[in-house]
Amino acid sequence: MLKNKTVVLGITGGIAAYKAVDIASKLTQAGANVRVVMTKSALEFITPLTFESITGNTVVTDMFQPNAEHRINHVALSEVADVIVIAPATANIIAKLACGIADDMLTCTVLATRAPVIVSPSMHTNMYENSITQENIAKLKKRGFKMIEPQAGRLASGGYGVGRLPDTETIIGAIRQTLGKNGDLKGKKVVVTAGGTQEAIDPVRYLGNRSSGKMGYAVAEAARDRGAEVTLITAPTALVAPAGIELIKVQSAKEMKNAVAKASAKADALIMAAAVADYTPKAAAKQKIKKGAGGLTLDLVKTPDIISEVKGKFLKIGFAAETENLLANAKKKLTGKGMDMIVANDVSAEGSGFGTDTNKVTILLKNGRQESLPLMSKREVAEKILDKMGKMMEGKM
Ligand code: CTP
C-alpha cells in the first residue's frame, strides 16, 4: 500500500511540527519514499536534519536554494507525488491554499499537483473556529482536498479546545485510505464488528471476554484501504478509532445486534469478528451488588445469535475461535449459521488469538474449499479474507 509510494509531507510552522517526525518515520518504515517540504516558519520549530536522517531524502525548504544538491525545480515534487500531506497545517497555509497563493515551495507544489492533497489543520482553537478559517476549509473541501479534523484536548497555549494534531495512526490511516480509494473494493459497503461484548451485571460489573478487537480493526482498515465504505461496530477496546471509517460504539450483544441490523441493510458484506457473549444476566441489578455471606449465583439468559438472525443479501463472514476440534467446530458454525465464509483460529496456539498482533487461521468456504494459512500479522490475515470476499462478490468463488 505505502510501499514505493512517494508521499510529499508538507510541514508548516506550528508547535505540532515535532509530531511530523513520527509521521515521517512511520511512513518511511512502511516503505514509502517520503519527501519533506518545510515552510520558513516550520524551520523555527524543527530542523531539516531530523527529517533528512529519518527519510534518507534531502529536505526542501526554499525555492531558491543556491546549493546545487538542493536545487530543485519548483514543480518537480508536485509531479512525483502519489499523495501530498500537510501536517501540521496552520491557518496561514490553509488561507494561502484557499486563495491559490504560491509564494514558497510548499504552496507551489500543492498548486501544481494533480495528486490528492490531505490537510491536517492544527492551531489555537480561536484561530480554528474563526469564520475565515472555517470558510477557507470549506473552500478546500469543495475543491477536493481531504481535511482531517483536529482533535480536542490540551493545547500548547495551556487551555483546552479543538486544534490538536491527531495521532500518527489517524494521519497515516487517511493517507492509506486516499492511496487505496480506487482499490478492488471500491463502491462496496462492508460492515465489520470487533471486540468483546460486555454484559452488565450491575452498574460497575460486567461479563466479558478476552477479545482485544485487533482482528476486527485490521479487517476494517484493510477494507477501507481497498476502497470500501466501512462501518465498524465495536464493543469497548483500547484501540484508536481508525480514520475514514464510520465507528459505532456498542456494549452488549443486544446493542450490537441492533447496530448490525441497521448498518447491514445496505451492505454488500458483514464480517463478524466480534466475540459476542452467548449469555447475559437476565436483568442487570440497578444498584451495585453488595458482598454477602455466601456465594453469588447469576441467572443468565441466551443472547441473540447475530450472524444467524440478521437477514439480507450480503455475504456473511464469521470467525470461530476454538481451543479444540478447530475445523469440525468451524464447519458446523459455517453451515449452522448460514455463513459464506468462516475464519477458524485456534486461540490456544502460540502467536494466535486474543490480544496478539498475529494469527494462524484456516479459511473455510461455503463451497467446501478451505485454505490453511501460516502464522502472519492480523493485517495480512485481513487481506487474505478480503481477497476471497472480493472474488465471491465477483462470483468467481
Ligand atoms: N456470533 C454472533 N452472535 C452471537 C455469538 C457469536 O453473531 N451471539 C458470531 C461471532 O461473531 C462469530 C461466529 O458467530 O463470527 C462464531 O462465534 P463463536 O463465539 O465461536 O460461536 P458460538 O456460536 O458462540 O459457539 P461457541 O459455543 O463455540 O461459543
Short mmCIF file of C-alpha atoms in Angstrom, two decimals, residues 110-264:
data_model
loop_
_atom_site.label_atom_id
_atom_site.label_comp_id
_atom_site.label_asym_id
_atom_site.label_seq_id
_atom_site.Cartn_x
_atom_site.Cartn_y
_atom_site.Cartn_z
CA VAL A 110 0.25 21.96 -3.97
CA LEU A 111 -0.92 24.37 -6.66
CA ALA A 112 0.85 22.44 -9.39
CA THR A 113 -0.04 18.90 -8.37
CA ARG A 114 -2.65 16.55 -9.71
CA ALA A 115 -2.12 14.19 -6.78
CA PRO A 116 -4.63 14.08 -3.90
CA VAL A 117 -3.90 16.53 -1.09
CA ILE A 118 -4.60 15.83 2.59
CA VAL A 119 -4.58 18.73 5.05
CA SER A 120 -4.41 18.26 8.82
CA PRO A 121 -5.18 21.60 10.50
CA SER A 122 -3.54 22.28 13.84
CA MET A 123 -3.76 25.63 15.60
CA HIS A 124 -5.22 27.50 18.55
CA THR A 125 -8.97 26.89 18.97
CA ASN A 126 -9.91 30.52 18.31
CA MET A 127 -7.96 30.57 15.05
CA TYR A 128 -9.53 27.27 14.00
CA GLU A 129 -13.04 28.35 14.86
CA ASN A 130 -12.66 31.77 13.25
CA SER A 131 -15.14 32.01 10.39
CA ILE A 132 -12.35 33.00 7.98
CA THR A 133 -10.51 29.73 8.66
CA GLN A 134 -13.77 27.76 8.51
CA GLU A 135 -14.65 29.36 5.16
CA ASN A 136 -11.19 28.53 3.82
CA ILE A 137 -11.52 24.93 4.99
CA ALA A 138 -14.96 24.65 3.38
CA LYS A 139 -13.48 26.03 0.15
CA LEU A 140 -10.66 23.47 0.17
CA LYS A 141 -13.09 20.63 0.87
CA LYS A 142 -15.25 21.74 -2.05
CA ARG A 143 -12.19 21.64 -4.28
CA GLY A 144 -11.47 18.03 -3.33
CA PHE A 145 -8.89 18.50 -0.58
CA LYS A 146 -9.23 15.90 2.16
CA MET A 147 -9.34 17.59 5.56
CA ILE A 148 -8.50 15.72 8.77
CA GLU A 149 -10.46 17.05 11.75
CA PRO A 150 -8.23 18.35 14.53
CA GLN A 151 -8.76 16.80 17.95
CA ALA A 152 -9.89 18.39 21.17
CA GLY A 153 -7.52 18.36 24.13
CA ARG A 154 -4.82 20.33 25.86
CA LEU A 155 -3.30 22.99 23.62
CA ALA A 156 0.26 24.30 23.68
CA SER A 157 -1.10 27.64 24.88
CA GLY A 158 -2.26 25.93 28.08
CA GLY A 159 -6.00 25.89 27.50
CA TYR A 160 -8.26 23.11 26.30
CA GLY A 161 -10.06 23.09 22.99
CA VAL A 162 -10.14 21.87 19.41
CA GLY A 163 -6.94 22.26 17.43
CA ARG A 164 -4.58 19.41 18.28
CA LEU A 165 -2.94 17.42 15.51
CA PRO A 166 -4.44 13.90 15.60
CA ASP A 167 -2.12 11.00 16.37
CA THR A 168 0.14 9.46 13.74
CA GLU A 169 -2.12 6.43 13.13
CA THR A 170 -5.01 8.70 12.18
CA ILE A 171 -2.93 10.66 9.69
CA ILE A 172 -1.35 7.57 8.17
CA GLY A 173 -4.82 5.95 8.05
CA ALA A 174 -6.07 8.90 5.99
CA ILE A 175 -3.06 8.53 3.66
CA ARG A 176 -3.66 4.79 3.21
CA GLN A 177 -7.35 5.38 2.52
CA THR A 178 -6.55 8.05 -0.07
CA LEU A 179 -3.99 5.88 -1.86
CA GLY A 180 -6.39 2.92 -1.92
CA LYS A 181 -9.56 4.72 -2.90
CA ASN A 182 -9.68 3.07 -6.34
CA GLY A 183 -8.93 -0.40 -4.96
CA ASP A 184 -10.76 -3.64 -5.74
CA LEU A 185 -13.48 -2.98 -3.14
CA LYS A 186 -14.36 0.47 -4.46
CA GLY A 187 -18.08 1.13 -4.11
CA LYS A 188 -18.64 -1.81 -1.75
CA LYS A 189 -20.24 -1.33 1.63
CA VAL A 190 -18.71 -3.50 4.31
CA VAL A 191 -19.88 -3.82 7.92
CA VAL A 192 -17.33 -5.17 10.39
CA THR A 193 -17.80 -5.98 14.09
CA ALA A 194 -14.96 -6.08 16.59
CA GLY A 195 -14.09 -6.52 20.25
CA GLY A 196 -15.73 -8.45 23.04
CA THR A 197 -19.24 -7.50 24.14
CA GLN A 198 -19.84 -6.56 27.77
CA GLU A 199 -22.98 -7.76 29.53
CA ALA A 200 -23.90 -5.67 32.54
CA ILE A 201 -24.27 -7.42 35.91
CA ASP A 202 -24.75 -4.19 37.84
CA PRO A 203 -23.64 -0.54 37.32
CA VAL A 204 -19.96 -1.43 37.95
CA ARG A 205 -19.50 -5.02 36.75
CA TYR A 206 -19.96 -6.92 33.53
CA LEU A 207 -19.41 -10.31 31.92
CA GLY A 208 -16.79 -10.03 29.21
CA ASN A 209 -14.17 -11.96 27.27
CA ARG A 210 -10.54 -11.63 26.19
CA SER A 211 -11.06 -10.21 22.70
CA SER A 212 -8.81 -7.19 22.04
CA GLY A 213 -10.60 -6.11 18.86
CA LYS A 214 -7.34 -6.17 16.87
CA MET A 215 -8.54 -8.65 14.24
CA GLY A 216 -11.76 -6.75 13.54
CA TYR A 217 -9.98 -3.40 13.37
CA ALA A 218 -7.39 -4.88 10.99
CA VAL A 219 -10.19 -6.14 8.70
CA ALA A 220 -11.96 -2.78 8.79
CA GLU A 221 -8.76 -0.86 7.96
CA ALA A 222 -7.76 -3.27 5.19
CA ALA A 223 -11.23 -2.95 3.59
CA ARG A 224 -11.01 0.85 3.83
CA ASP A 225 -7.60 0.78 2.15
CA ARG A 226 -9.04 -1.21 -0.77
CA GLY A 227 -11.70 1.41 -1.44
CA ALA A 228 -14.63 0.03 0.57
CA GLU A 229 -17.02 2.17 2.56
CA VAL A 230 -16.65 0.68 6.03
CA THR A 231 -18.84 0.74 9.13
CA LEU A 232 -17.12 -0.64 12.21
CA ILE A 233 -19.40 -1.69 15.05
CA THR A 234 -17.17 -2.05 18.05
CA ALA A 235 -17.50 -3.28 21.60
CA PRO A 236 -15.18 -1.43 24.03
CA THR A 237 -11.48 -1.80 23.09
CA ALA A 238 -8.25 0.05 23.81
CA LEU A 239 -7.69 0.71 20.09
CA VAL A 240 -7.58 4.08 18.33
CA ALA A 241 -10.64 4.91 16.19
CA PRO A 242 -9.45 4.34 12.60
CA ALA A 243 -9.57 7.30 10.21
CA GLY A 244 -12.11 7.27 7.41
CA ILE A 245 -14.33 4.60 8.95
CA GLU A 246 -17.78 5.10 10.43
CA LEU A 247 -17.44 3.94 14.02
CA ILE A 248 -20.44 2.77 16.03
CA LYS A 249 -19.72 2.02 19.69
CA VAL A 250 -21.81 -0.60 21.47
CA GLN A 251 -21.50 -2.60 24.68
CA SER A 252 -23.84 -5.57 24.84
CA ALA A 253 -24.73 -8.31 22.37
CA LYS A 254 -28.23 -6.84 22.10
CA GLU A 255 -26.87 -3.39 21.23
CA MET A 256 -24.52 -4.97 18.70
CA LYS A 257 -27.40 -6.86 17.10
CA ASN A 258 -29.45 -3.69 16.66
CA ALA A 259 -26.49 -1.80 15.20
CA VAL A 260 -25.64 -4.66 12.81
CA ALA A 261 -29.26 -4.96 11.63
CA LYS A 262 -29.36 -1.24 10.85
CA ALA A 263 -25.93 -0.96 9.22
CA SER A 264 -26.17 -4.13 7.14
#
